Short mmCIF file of C-alpha atoms in Angstrom, two decimals:
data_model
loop_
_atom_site.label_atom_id
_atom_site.label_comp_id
_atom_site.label_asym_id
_atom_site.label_seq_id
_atom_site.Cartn_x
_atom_site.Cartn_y
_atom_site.Cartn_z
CA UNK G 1 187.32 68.40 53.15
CA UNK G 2 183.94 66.45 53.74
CA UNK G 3 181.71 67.11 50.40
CA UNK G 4 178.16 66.46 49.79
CA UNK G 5 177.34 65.49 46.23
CA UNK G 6 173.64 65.81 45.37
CA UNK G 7 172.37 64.53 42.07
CA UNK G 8 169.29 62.04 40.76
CA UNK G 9 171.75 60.44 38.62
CA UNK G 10 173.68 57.56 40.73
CA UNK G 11 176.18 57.10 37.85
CA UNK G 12 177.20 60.60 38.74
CA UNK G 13 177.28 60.02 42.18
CA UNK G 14 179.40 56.79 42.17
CA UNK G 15 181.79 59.04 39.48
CA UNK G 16 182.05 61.86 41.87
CA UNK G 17 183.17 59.10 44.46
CA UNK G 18 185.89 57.91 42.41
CA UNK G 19 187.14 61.16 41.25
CA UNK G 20 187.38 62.75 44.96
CA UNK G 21 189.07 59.53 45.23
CA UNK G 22 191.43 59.93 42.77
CA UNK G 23 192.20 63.64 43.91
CA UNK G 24 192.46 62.30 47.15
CA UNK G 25 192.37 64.02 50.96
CA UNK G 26 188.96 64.10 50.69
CA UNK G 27 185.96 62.54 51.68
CA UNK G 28 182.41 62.53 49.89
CA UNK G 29 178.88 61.73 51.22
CA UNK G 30 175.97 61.15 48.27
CA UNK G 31 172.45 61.94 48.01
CA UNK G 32 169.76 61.84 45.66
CA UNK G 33 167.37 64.29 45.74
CA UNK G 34 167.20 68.07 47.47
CA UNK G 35 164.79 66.22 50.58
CA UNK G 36 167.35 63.78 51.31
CA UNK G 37 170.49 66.35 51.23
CA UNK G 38 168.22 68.47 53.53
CA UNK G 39 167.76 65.68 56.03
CA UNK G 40 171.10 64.77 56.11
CA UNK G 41 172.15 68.49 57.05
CA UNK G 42 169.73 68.06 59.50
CA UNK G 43 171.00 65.42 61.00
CA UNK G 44 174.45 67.38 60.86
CA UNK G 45 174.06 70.08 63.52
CA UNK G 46 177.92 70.11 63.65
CA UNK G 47 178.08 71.58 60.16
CA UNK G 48 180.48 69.12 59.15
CA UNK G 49 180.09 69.60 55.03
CA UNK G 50 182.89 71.83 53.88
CA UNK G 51 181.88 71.77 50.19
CA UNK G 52 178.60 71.09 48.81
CA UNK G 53 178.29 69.37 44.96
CA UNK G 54 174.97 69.83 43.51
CA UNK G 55 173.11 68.83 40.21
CA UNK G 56 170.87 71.60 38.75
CA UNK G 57 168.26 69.74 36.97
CA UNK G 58 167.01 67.37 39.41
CA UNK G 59 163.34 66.15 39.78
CA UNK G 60 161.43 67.85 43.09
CA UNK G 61 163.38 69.96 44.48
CA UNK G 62 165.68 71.57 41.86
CA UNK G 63 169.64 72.42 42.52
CA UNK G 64 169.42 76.27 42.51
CA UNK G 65 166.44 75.51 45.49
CA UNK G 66 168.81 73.45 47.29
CA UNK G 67 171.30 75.95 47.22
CA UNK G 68 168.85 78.80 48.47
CA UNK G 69 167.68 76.26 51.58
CA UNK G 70 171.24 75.22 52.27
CA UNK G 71 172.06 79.31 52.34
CA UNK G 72 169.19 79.54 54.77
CA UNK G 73 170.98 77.44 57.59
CA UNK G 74 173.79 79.48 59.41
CA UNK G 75 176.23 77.19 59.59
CA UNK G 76 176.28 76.97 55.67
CA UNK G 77 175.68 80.68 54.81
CA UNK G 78 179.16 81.22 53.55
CA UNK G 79 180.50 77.37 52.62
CA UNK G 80 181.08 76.81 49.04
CA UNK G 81 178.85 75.22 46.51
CA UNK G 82 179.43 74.13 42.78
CA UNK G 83 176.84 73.43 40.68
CA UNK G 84 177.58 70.03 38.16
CA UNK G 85 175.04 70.88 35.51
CA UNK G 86 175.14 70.21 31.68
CA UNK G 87 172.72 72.89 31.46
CA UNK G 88 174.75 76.03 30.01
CA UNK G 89 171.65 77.85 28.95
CA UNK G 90 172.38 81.02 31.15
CA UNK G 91 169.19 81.58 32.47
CA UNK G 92 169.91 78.85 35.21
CA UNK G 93 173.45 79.89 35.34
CA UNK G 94 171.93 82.98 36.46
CA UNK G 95 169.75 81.87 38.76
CA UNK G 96 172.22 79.17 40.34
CA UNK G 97 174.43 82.27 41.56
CA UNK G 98 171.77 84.43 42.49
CA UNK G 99 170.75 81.82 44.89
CA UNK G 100 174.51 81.56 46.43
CA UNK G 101 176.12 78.95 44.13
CA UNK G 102 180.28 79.70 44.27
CA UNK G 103 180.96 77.73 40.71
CA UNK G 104 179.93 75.43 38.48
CA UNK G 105 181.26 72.63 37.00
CA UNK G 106 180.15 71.56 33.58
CA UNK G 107 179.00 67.97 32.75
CA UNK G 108 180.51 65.87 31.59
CA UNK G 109 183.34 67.05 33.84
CA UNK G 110 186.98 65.31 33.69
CA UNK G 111 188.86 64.70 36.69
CA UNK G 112 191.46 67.25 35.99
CA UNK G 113 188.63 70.16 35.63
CA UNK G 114 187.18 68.80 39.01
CA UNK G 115 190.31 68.72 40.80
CA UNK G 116 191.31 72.01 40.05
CA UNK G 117 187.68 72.92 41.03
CA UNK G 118 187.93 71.29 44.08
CA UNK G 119 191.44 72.61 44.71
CA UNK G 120 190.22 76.10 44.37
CA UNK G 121 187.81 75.66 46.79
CA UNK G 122 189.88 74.15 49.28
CA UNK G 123 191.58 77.63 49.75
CA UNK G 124 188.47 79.39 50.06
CA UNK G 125 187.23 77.37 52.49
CA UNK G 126 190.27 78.17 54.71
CA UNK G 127 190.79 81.79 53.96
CA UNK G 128 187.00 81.80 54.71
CA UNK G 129 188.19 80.45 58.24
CA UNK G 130 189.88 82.84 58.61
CA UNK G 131 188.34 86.25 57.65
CA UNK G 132 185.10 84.55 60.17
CA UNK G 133 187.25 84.34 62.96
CA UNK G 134 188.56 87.58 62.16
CA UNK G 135 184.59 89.39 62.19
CA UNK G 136 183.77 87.27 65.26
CA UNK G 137 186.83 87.84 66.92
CA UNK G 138 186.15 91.82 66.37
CA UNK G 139 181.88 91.83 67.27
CA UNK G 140 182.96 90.31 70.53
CA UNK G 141 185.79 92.78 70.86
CA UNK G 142 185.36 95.70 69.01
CA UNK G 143 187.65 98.22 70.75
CA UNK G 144 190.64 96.04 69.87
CA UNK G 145 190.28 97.73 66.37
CA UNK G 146 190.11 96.42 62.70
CA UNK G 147 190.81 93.33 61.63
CA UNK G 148 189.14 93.36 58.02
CA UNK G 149 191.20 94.94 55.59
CA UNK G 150 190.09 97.75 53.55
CA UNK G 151 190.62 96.39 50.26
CA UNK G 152 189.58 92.91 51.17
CA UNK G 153 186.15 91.49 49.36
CA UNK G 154 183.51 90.89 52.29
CA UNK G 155 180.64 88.51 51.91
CA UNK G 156 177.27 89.45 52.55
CA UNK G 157 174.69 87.69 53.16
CA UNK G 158 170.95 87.86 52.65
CA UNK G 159 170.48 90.26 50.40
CA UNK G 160 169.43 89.30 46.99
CA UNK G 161 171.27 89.06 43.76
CA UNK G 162 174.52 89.85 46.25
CA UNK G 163 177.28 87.01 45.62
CA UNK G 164 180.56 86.77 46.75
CA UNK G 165 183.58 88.05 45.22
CA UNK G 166 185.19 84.63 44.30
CA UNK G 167 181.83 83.32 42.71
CA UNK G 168 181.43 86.64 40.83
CA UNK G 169 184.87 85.88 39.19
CA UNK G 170 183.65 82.25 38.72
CA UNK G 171 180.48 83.84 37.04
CA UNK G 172 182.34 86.32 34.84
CA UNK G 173 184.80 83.32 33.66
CA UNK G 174 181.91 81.30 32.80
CA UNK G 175 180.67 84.06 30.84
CA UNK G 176 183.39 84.42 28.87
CA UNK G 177 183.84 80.34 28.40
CA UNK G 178 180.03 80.10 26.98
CA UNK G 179 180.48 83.41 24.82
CA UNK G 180 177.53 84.63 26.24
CA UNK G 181 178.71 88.47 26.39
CA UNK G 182 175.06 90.76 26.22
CA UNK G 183 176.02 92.04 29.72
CA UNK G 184 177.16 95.00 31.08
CA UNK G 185 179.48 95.58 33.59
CA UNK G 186 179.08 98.61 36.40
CA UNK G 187 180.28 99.56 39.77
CA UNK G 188 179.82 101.78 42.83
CA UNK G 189 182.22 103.16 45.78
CA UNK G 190 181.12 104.27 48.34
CA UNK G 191 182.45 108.49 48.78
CA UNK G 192 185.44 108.52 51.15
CA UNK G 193 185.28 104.86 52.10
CA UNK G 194 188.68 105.14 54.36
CA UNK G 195 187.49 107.39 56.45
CA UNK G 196 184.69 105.06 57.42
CA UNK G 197 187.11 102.32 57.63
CA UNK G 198 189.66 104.34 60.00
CA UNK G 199 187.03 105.65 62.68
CA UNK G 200 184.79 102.49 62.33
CA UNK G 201 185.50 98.83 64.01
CA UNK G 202 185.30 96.11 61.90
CA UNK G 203 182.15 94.65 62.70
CA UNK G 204 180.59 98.19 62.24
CA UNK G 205 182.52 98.74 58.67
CA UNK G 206 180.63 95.40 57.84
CA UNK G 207 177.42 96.20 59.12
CA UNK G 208 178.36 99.40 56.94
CA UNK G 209 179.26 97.62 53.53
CA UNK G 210 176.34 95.04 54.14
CA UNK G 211 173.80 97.93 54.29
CA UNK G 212 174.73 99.47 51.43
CA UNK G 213 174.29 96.56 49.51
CA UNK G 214 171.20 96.37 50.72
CA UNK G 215 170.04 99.01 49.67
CA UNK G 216 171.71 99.43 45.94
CA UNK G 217 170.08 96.04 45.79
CA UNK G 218 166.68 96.88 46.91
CA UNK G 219 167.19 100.18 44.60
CA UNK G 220 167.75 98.13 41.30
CA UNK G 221 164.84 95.98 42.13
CA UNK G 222 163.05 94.51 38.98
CA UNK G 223 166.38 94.66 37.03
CA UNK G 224 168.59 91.31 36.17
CA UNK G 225 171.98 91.72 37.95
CA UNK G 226 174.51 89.80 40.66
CA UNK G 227 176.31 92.14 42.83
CA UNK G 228 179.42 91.49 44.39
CA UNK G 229 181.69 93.42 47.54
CA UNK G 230 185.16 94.24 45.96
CA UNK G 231 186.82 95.60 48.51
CA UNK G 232 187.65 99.36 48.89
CA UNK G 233 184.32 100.23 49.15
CA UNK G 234 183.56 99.00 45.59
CA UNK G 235 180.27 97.15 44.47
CA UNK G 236 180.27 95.79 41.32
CA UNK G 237 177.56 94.64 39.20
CA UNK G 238 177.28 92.67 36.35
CA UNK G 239 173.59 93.30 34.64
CA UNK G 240 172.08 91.05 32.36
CA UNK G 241 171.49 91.46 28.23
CA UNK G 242 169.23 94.26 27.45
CA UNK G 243 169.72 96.61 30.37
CA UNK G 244 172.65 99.48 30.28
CA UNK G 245 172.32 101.28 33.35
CA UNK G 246 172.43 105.20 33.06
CA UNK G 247 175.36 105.61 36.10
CA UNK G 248 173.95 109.05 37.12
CA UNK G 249 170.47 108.18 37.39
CA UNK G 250 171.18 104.84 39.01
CA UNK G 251 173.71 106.47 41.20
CA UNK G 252 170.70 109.40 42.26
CA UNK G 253 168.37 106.63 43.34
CA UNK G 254 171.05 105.01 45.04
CA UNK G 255 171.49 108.10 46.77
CA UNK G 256 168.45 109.16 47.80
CA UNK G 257 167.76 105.79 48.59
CA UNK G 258 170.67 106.00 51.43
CA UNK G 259 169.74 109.47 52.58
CA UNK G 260 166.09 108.32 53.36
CA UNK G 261 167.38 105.22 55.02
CA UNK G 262 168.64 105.61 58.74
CA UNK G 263 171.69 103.83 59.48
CA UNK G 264 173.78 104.02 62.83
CA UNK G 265 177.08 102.66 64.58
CA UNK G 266 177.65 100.80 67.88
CA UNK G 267 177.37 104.13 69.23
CA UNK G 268 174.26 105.07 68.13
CA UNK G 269 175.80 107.71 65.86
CA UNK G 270 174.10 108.56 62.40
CA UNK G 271 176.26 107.32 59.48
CA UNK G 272 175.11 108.77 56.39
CA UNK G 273 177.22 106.87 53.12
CA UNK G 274 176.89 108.07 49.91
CA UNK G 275 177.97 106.43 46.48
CA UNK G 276 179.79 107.32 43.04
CA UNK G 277 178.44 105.35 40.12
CA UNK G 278 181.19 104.88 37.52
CA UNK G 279 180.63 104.20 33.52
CA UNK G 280 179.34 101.02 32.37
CA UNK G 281 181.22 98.77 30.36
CA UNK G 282 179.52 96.49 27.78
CA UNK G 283 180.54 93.22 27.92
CA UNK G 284 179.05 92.36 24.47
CA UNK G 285 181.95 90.95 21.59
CA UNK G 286 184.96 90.72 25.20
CA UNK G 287 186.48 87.05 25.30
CA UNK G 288 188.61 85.57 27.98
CA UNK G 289 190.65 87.89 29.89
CA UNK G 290 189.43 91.05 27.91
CA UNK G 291 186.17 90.18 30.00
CA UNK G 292 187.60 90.69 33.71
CA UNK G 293 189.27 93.74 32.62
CA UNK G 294 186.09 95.16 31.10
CA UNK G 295 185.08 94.87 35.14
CA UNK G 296 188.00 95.97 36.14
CA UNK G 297 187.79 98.92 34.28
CA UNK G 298 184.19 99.36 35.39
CA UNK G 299 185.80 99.04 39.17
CA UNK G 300 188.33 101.39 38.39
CA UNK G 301 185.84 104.07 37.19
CA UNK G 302 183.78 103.89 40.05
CA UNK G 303 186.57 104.34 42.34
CA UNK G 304 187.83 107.23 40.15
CA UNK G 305 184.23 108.78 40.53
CA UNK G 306 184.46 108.45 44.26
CA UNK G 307 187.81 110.40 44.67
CA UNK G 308 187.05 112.60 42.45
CA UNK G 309 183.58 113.49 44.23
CA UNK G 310 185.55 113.96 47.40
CA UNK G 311 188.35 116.55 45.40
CA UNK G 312 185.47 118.17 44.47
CA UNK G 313 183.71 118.80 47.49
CA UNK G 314 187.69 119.77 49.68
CA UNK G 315 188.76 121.78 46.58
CA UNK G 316 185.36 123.05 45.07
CA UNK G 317 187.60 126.52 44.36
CA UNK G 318 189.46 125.46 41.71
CA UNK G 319 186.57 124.16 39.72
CA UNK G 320 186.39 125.66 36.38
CA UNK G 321 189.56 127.58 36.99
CA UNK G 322 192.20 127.53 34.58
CA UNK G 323 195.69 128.84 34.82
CA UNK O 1 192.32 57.29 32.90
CA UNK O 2 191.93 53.79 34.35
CA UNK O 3 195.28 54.23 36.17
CA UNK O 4 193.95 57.26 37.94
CA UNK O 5 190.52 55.87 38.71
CA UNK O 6 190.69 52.31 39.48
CA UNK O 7 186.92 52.16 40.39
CA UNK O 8 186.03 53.68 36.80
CA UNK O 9 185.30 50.12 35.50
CA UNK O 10 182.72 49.74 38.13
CA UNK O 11 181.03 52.71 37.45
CA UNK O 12 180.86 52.29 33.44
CA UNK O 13 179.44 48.49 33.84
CA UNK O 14 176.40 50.45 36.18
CA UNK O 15 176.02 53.17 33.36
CA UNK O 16 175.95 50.00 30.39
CA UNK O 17 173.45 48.58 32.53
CA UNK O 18 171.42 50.92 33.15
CA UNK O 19 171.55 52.49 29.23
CA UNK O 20 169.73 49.33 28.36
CA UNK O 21 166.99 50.21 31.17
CA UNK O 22 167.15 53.52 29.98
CA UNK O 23 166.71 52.96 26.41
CA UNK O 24 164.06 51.04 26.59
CA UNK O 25 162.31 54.05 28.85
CA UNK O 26 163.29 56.88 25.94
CA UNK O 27 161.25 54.57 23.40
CA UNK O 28 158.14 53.75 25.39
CA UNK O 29 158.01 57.70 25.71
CA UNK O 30 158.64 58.15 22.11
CA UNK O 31 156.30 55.73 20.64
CA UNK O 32 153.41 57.29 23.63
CA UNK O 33 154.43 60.59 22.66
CA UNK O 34 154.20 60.05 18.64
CA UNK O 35 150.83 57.95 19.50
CA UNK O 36 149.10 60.23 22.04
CA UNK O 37 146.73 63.08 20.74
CA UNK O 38 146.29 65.52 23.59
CA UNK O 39 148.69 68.07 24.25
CA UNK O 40 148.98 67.02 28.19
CA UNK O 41 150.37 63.36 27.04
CA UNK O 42 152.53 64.62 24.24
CA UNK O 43 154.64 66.96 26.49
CA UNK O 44 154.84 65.20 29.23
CA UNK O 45 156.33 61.45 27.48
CA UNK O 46 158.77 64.30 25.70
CA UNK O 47 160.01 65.85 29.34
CA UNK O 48 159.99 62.62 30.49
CA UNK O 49 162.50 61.20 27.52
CA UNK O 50 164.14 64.40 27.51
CA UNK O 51 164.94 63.43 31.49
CA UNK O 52 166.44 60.64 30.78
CA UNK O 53 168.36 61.90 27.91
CA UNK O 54 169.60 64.32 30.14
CA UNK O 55 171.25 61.78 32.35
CA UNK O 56 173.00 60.40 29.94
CA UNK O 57 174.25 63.78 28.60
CA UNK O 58 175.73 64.04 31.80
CA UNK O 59 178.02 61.20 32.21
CA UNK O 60 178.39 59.06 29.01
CA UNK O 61 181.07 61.62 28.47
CA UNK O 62 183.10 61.36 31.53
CA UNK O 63 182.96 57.50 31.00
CA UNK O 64 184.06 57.22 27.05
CA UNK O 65 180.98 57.59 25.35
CA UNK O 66 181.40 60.90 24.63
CA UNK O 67 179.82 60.45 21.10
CA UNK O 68 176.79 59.14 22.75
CA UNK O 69 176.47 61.62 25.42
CA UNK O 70 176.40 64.46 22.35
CA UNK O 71 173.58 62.38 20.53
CA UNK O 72 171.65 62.22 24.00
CA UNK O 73 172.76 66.41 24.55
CA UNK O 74 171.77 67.25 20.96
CA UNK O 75 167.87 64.82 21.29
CA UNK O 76 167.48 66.97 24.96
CA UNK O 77 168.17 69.88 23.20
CA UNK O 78 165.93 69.59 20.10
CA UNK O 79 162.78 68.58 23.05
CA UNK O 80 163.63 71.62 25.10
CA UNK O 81 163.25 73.78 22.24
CA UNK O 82 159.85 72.01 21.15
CA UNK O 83 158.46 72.23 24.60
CA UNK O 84 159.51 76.13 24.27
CA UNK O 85 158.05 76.98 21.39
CA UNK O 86 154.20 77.90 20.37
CA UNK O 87 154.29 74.36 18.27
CA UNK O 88 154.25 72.96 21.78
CA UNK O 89 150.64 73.92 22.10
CA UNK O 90 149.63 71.54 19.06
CA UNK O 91 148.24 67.77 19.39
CA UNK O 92 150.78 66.59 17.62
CA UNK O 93 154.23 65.16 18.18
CA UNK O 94 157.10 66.74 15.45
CA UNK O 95 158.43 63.84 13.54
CA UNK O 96 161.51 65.08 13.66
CA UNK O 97 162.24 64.28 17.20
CA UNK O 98 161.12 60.85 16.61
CA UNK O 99 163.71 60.03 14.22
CA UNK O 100 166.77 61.64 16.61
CA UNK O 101 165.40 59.88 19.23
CA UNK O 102 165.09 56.84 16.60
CA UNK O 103 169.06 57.53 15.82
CA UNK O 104 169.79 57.84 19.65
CA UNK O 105 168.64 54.33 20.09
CA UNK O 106 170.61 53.03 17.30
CA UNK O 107 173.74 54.13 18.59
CA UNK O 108 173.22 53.06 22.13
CA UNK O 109 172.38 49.66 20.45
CA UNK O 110 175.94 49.94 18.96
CA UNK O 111 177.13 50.30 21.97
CA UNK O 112 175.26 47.67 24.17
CA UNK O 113 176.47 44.90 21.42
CA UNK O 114 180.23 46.04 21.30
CA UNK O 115 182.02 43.49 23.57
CA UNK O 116 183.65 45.03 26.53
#
């Protein structure tokens, strides 16, 4: 992979050189500051960078505003970036995600963290490859049918506090490394998500899961939370300390949020998606793996809303009826 | 270590160099900081130390200082909490800092005058 480490420290710099070094079968280009990455990108219409290494605390232009101008340009909208910070305080842990950071690395790092860091991202960059040929091959051909799996995460760009799947997994193992557990976990399906995904191609089913995004994000506007794609038609959210969504009420604005929006497929067809809110999961007093499962059990719940909305609404008879 | 990283020799001669540079920066901010009386001065010779300091958090560690990286994490720390709080707003410089930053010093000193 070619990396681009950006830090104001040069002892940093010249260690990250010797530890890609050491890991070896990959090759690292230095900067100082945010203005002099940025020039060097633009200097790089090729999009060579396959990883990007930045410093948080940096004077200027800071490493989370890096990140959000390196997101801005196309060819870097999806490639991975760790932050190296020694600054756990999780207000700029926060923010670093938000702004489209994958990971982060914690200084003073040791070349066995990095490299297993480094390794990690080395297979997202090529699934990555892989899943964007897919989506182009699909918008340029979209009778030939759907390439994206259902359950497969999808990342979306552009709309705030939305991070990718991987990162939100980075961001909920950090959480649980720093014992920093006032969140809450939550999630969303969209109602009777396959049948979307059978009659849709896959560059509409994106446009689809993007939109909806969109507007759960735009709906929870004001609050602290990173969203992430799932797969399956399942958002999930991760809120921070001091906000415990009410799922019904969050899942009404939602709603009425996507029934006053008008949304449409290549055909020009009205697609009208609705969501199932499932019960939120304090994260508060979870360690290590009890964390992810809180999520996944906030996932689960969501989905379990969703089907049971849609059993509900086919077999609305046999509610209340006992035998 | 050195086995793996042959160039890590290199890299910790830069960092002793520049810890002398750097040491002599944190106490020219210290001594302006304790001597200044406006609030302006005061916090910024403090950010400006706690910069530095922050450097050196970040990589005396990975280099085999880890002892002094904590010291320079733990004198960052205490300044990002005084430039936090409403005590930040008075003319005067804590005393407190002075003497981490004072102990900082000492044990980059240490340091500087072990033989390689």
């Amino acid at each position: 992979m070619q990396i681009l480490a950006v830090d104001d420290d040069p002892i940093i710099l010249e260690l990250l050189e010797q530890f890609v070094l050491a890991i070896g079968g990959h090759e690292v280009t230095t900067a100082e500051s945010g203005m002099a990455a940025l020039e060097l990108l633009d200097g790089d219409e090729s999009g060579s960078f396959d990883c990007f290494l930045l410093d948080i605390q940096m004077p200027g232009m800071d490493g989370i505003e890096l990140t959000r101008k390196i997101r801005d340009i196309a060819r870097f909208a999806d490639t991975p970036i760790l932050m190296l910070t020694a600054m756990t305080d999780k207000r700029y842990i926060d923010a670093a995600f938000a702004a489209g950071a994958t990971d982060y690395v914690t200084k003073p790092f040791e070349v066995s963290e990095l490299k297993a860091r480094i390794t990690l991202v080395e297979g997202l960059v090529e699934a990555r490859q892989s899943r964007t040929q897919k989506i182009l091959a699909t918008q340029s051909a979209p009778s030939e049918g759907n390439t994206i799996e259902l359950y497969e995460p999808i990342s979306i760009y552009d709309v705030d506090n939305v991070i990718e799947y991987m990162a939100m997994e980075n961001y909920v193992s950090q959480l649980s490394r720093n014992a920093l557990f006032g969140s809450t976990a939550f999630a969303f399906t969209i109602r009777g998500i396959e049948t979307f995904y059978a009659e849709m191609t896959a560059f509409e089913f994106f446009s689809l899961v993007s939109d909806v995004a969109e507007v759960i994000s735009d709906t929870l506007e004001g609050r602290q939370f990173l969203m992430s794609y799932a797969g399956n038609g399942t958002y999930v959210c991760i809120t921070e300390s001091g906000w415990r969504p009410e799922s019904r009420k969050v899942m009404d604005a939602v709603n009425l949020s996507l029934a006053t929006t008008e949304l449409f497929d290549n055909k020009g067809n009205r697609v009208e998606p609705r969501v199932s809110a499932g019960d939120a999961v304090r994260l508060i007093w979870k360690a290590g793996s009890s964390v992810m499962e809180a999520v996944s059990t906030a996932h689960a719940s969501a989905e379990a809303a969703a089907a049971e909305h849609e059993y509900n609404k086919r077999d609305f008879w046999h509610l209340g009826q006992t035998a | 270590m050195k086995d793996i990283l042959p160039g890590l020799d290199r890299v910790r001669d830069r960092f002793l160099t520049m810890l002398e540079d750097r040491k002599t920066n944190i106490a020219s901010h210290a001594i302006a900081a304790w001597e200044a009386d406006c609030v302006e001065d005061i916090c910024a010779h403090l950010a400006a130390a706690q910069s530095i300091l922050h450097q050196i958090a970040g990589s005396a560690g990975s280099l085999g200082f880890a002892a002094l990286g904590d010291s320079a994490r733990h004198c960052e720390n205490e300044i990002i909490s005084h430039l936090q709080s409403e005590c930040a707003a008075l003319p005067e410089c804590p005393e407190q800092l002075i003497l981490n930053m004072d102990m900082f010093l000492s044990s980059c000193n240490d340091i500087l005058r072990t033989p390689a």
